[in-house]
Short mmCIF file of C-alpha atoms in Angstrom, two decimals:
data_model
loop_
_atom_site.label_atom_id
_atom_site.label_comp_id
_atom_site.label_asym_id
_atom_site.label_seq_id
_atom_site.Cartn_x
_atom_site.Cartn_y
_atom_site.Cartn_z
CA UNK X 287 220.07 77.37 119.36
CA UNK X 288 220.81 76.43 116.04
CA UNK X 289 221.10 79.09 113.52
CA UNK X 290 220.85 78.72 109.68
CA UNK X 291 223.03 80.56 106.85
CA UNK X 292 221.92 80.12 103.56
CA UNK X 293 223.66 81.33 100.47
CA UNK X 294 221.15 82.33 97.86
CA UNK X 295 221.74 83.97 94.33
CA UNK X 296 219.96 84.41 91.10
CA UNK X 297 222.31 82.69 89.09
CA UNK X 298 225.81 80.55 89.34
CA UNK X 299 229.49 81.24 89.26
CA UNK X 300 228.77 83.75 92.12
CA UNK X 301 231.12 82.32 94.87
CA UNK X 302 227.73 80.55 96.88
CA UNK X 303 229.39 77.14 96.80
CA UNK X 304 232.78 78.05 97.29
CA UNK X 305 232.09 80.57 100.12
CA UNK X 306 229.41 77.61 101.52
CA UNK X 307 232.43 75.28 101.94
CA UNK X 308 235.10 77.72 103.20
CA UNK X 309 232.21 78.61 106.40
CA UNK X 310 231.53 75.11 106.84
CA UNK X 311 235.32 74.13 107.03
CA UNK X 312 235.81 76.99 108.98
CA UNK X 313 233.41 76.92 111.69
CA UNK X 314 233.99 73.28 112.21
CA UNK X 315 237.61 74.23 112.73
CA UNK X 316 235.96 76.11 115.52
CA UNK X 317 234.84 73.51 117.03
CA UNK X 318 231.27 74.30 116.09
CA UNK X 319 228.98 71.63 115.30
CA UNK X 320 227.95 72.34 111.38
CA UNK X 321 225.19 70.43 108.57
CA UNK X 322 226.22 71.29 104.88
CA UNK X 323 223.04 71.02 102.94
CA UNK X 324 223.59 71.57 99.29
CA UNK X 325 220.34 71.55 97.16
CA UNK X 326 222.47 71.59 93.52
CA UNK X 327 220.90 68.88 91.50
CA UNK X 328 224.74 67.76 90.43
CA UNK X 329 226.14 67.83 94.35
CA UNK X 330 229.14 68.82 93.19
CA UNK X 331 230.06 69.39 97.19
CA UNK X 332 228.71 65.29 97.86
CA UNK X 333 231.14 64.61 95.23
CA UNK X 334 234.33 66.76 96.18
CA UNK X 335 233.54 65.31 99.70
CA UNK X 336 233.58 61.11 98.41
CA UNK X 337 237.11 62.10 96.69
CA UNK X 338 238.79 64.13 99.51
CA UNK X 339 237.71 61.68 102.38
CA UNK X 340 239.39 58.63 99.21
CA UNK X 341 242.46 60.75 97.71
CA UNK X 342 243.56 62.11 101.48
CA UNK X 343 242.60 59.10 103.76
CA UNK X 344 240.32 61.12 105.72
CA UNK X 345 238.37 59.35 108.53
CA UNK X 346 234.98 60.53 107.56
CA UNK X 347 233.05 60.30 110.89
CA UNK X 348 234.97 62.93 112.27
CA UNK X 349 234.15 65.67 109.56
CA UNK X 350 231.04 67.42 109.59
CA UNK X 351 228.43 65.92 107.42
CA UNK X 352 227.43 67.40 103.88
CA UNK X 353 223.97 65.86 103.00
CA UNK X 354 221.62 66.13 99.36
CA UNK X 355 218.55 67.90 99.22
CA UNK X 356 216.54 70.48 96.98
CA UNK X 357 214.86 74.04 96.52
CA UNK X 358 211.73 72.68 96.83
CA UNK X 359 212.46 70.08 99.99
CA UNK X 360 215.33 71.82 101.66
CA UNK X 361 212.74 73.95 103.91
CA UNK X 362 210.64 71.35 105.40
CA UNK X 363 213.86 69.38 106.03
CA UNK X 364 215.02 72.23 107.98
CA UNK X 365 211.88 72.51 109.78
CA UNK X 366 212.56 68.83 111.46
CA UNK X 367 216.54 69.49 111.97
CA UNK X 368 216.73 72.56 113.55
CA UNK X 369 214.32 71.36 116.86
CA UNK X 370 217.32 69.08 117.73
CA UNK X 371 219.53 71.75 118.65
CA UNK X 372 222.03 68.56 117.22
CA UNK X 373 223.90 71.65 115.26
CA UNK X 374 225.23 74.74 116.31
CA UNK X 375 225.40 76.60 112.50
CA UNK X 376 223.44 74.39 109.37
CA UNK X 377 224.46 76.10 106.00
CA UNK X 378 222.76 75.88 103.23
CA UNK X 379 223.82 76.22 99.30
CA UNK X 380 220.95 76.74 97.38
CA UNK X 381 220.61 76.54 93.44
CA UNK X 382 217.52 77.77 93.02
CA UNK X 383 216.24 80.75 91.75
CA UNK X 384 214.75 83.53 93.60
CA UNK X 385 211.51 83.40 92.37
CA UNK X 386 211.31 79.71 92.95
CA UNK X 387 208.70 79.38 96.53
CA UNK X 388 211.58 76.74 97.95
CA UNK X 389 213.45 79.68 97.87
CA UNK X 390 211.02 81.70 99.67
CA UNK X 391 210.28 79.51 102.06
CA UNK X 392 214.10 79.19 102.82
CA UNK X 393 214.23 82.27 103.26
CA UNK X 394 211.62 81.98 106.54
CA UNK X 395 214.01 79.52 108.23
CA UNK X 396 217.02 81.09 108.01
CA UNK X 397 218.76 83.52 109.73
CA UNK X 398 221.30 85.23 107.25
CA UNK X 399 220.65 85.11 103.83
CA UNK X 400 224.41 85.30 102.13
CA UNK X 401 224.38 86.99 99.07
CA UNK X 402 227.84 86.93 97.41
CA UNK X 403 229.16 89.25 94.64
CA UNK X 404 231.81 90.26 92.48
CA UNK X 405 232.91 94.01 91.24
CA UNK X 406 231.44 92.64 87.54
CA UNK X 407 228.37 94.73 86.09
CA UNK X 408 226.97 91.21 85.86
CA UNK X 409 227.11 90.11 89.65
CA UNK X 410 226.19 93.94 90.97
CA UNK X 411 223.03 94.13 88.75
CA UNK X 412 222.42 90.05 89.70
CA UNK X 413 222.71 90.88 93.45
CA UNK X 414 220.84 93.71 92.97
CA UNK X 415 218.02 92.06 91.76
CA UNK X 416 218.56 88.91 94.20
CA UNK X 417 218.21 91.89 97.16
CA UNK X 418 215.04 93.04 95.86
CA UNK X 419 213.76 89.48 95.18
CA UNK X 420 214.20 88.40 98.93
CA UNK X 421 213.36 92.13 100.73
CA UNK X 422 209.97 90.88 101.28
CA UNK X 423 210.71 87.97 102.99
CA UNK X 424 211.94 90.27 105.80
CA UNK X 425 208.58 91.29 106.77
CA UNK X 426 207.48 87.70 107.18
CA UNK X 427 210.88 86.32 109.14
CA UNK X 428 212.08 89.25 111.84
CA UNK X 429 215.12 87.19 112.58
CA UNK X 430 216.15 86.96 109.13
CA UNK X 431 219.30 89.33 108.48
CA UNK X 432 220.52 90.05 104.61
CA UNK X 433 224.15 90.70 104.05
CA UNK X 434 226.16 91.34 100.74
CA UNK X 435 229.16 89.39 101.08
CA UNK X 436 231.98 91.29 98.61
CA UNK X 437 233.93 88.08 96.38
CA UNK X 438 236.93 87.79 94.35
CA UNK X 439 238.10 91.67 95.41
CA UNK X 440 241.75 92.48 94.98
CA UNK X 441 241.67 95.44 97.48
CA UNK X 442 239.43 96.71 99.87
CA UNK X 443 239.26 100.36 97.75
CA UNK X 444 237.12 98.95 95.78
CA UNK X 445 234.05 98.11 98.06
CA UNK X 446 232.73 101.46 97.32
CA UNK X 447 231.48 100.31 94.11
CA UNK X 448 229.32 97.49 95.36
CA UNK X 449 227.79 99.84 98.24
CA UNK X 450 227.41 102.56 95.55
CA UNK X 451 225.49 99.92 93.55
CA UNK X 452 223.32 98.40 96.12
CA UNK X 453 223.07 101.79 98.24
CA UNK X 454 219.40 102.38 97.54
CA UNK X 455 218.40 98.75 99.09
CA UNK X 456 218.91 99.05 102.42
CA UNK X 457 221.10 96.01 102.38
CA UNK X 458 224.11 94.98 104.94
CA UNK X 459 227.38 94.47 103.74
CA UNK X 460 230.12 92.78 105.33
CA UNK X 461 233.23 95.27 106.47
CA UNK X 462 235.14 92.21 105.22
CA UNK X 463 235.80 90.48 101.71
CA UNK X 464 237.14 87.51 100.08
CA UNK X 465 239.94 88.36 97.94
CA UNK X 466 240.72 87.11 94.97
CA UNK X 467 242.84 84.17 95.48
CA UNK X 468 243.01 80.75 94.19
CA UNK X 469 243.27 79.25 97.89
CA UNK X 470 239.57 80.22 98.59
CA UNK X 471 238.21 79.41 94.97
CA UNK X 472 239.49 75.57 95.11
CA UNK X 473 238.18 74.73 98.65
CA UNK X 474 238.55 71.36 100.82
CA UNK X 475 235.17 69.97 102.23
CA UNK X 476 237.62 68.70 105.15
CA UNK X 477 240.01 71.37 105.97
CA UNK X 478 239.67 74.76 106.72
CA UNK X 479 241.42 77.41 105.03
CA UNK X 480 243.45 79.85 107.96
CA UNK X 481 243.08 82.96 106.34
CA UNK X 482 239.09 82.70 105.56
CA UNK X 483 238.67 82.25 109.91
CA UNK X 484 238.19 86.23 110.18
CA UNK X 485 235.15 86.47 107.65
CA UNK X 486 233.86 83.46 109.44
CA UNK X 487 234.37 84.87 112.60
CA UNK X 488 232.86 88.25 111.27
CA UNK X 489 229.55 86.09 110.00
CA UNK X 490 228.64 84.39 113.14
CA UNK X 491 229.13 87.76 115.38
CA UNK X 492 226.45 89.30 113.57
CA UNK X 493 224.27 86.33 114.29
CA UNK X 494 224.86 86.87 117.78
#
């Protein structure tokens, strides 16, 4: 059955995109059969894609596909893919903000809602308030599972702050984090990165 991950935020620079990519590359490295939907009105990932598959020579029809749509679409898109069963994981990087209804209604399709943060007063307080913006959409989708994913750490000492920040939400948070390192900040959208395969690994099992 085909689950969906979407990576939601209030605002940008939060590591949805990068993190997006780095799953995608990841899983498909897995042999897993993965959409990329990205709903950013510039498709920056579209773009990255047309220059790695030109630049590197890549034979495009063997890479998993990365495909355009938006906030206010990207839902009733969903709605016809996912009866297929043509994809084992579809992830989705949303631009939107939480208060938008595309976002809502995303939220009633998916299965994991990725929420990424940094140790920055800016990104706690910004995934604080994404949290509380998308806590009611757990009432309406029982699947749906919300997860803190920790970004751009430099030791795992440090988590503490983001569950003492977030601790009165009754939010998940991943045991694992994505340190900060330029490998996972400047992703391919055709090969995986080795040393992101645990926190992949560590996503799907809790889909499981």
């Amino acid at each position: 059955m085909t689950k969906v991950i979407s990576f939601i935020s209030r605002k940008g620079g939060s590591g949805k995109t990068t993190n997006a990519i780095n799953l995608a590359t990841s899983l498909h490295d897995m042999r897993k059969k993965v959409l990329l939907v990205e709903t950013d009105p510039n498709y920056t990932l579209i773009s990255s894609r047309k220059i790695d598959v030109f630049k590197h020579k890549v034979n495009e029809k063997k890479l998993f596909p990365i495909i355009a749509s938006t906030d206010d679409e990207v839902a009733t898109e969903l709605d016809k893919i996912i009866p297929s069963n043509t994809y084992d994981y579809i992830i989705v990087d949303s631009a939107g903000k939480t208060t938008d209804q595309g976002i809502k209604e995303l939220c009633l399709v998916s299965n994991m809602v990725i929420i990424t943060t940094s140790l920055t007063q800016n990104d706690l307080l910004v995934a604080y308030q994404t949290v509380k913006d998308l806590k009611p959409a757990e009432k309406l989708n029982d699947k749906l599972k919300l997860y803190i994913l920790p970004n751009r750490i430099h030791s795992h000492t440090r988590i503490k702050t983001i569950k003492d920040a977030l601790n009165n939400l009754d939010v998940s948070m991943f045991d694992n984090y994505v340190p900060q390192k330029k490998m996972f900040t400047m992703p391919s959208t055709y090969k995986s990165e080795r040393r992101y395969r645990p926190i992949a690994k560590m996503i799907i099992k809790e889909l499981k």
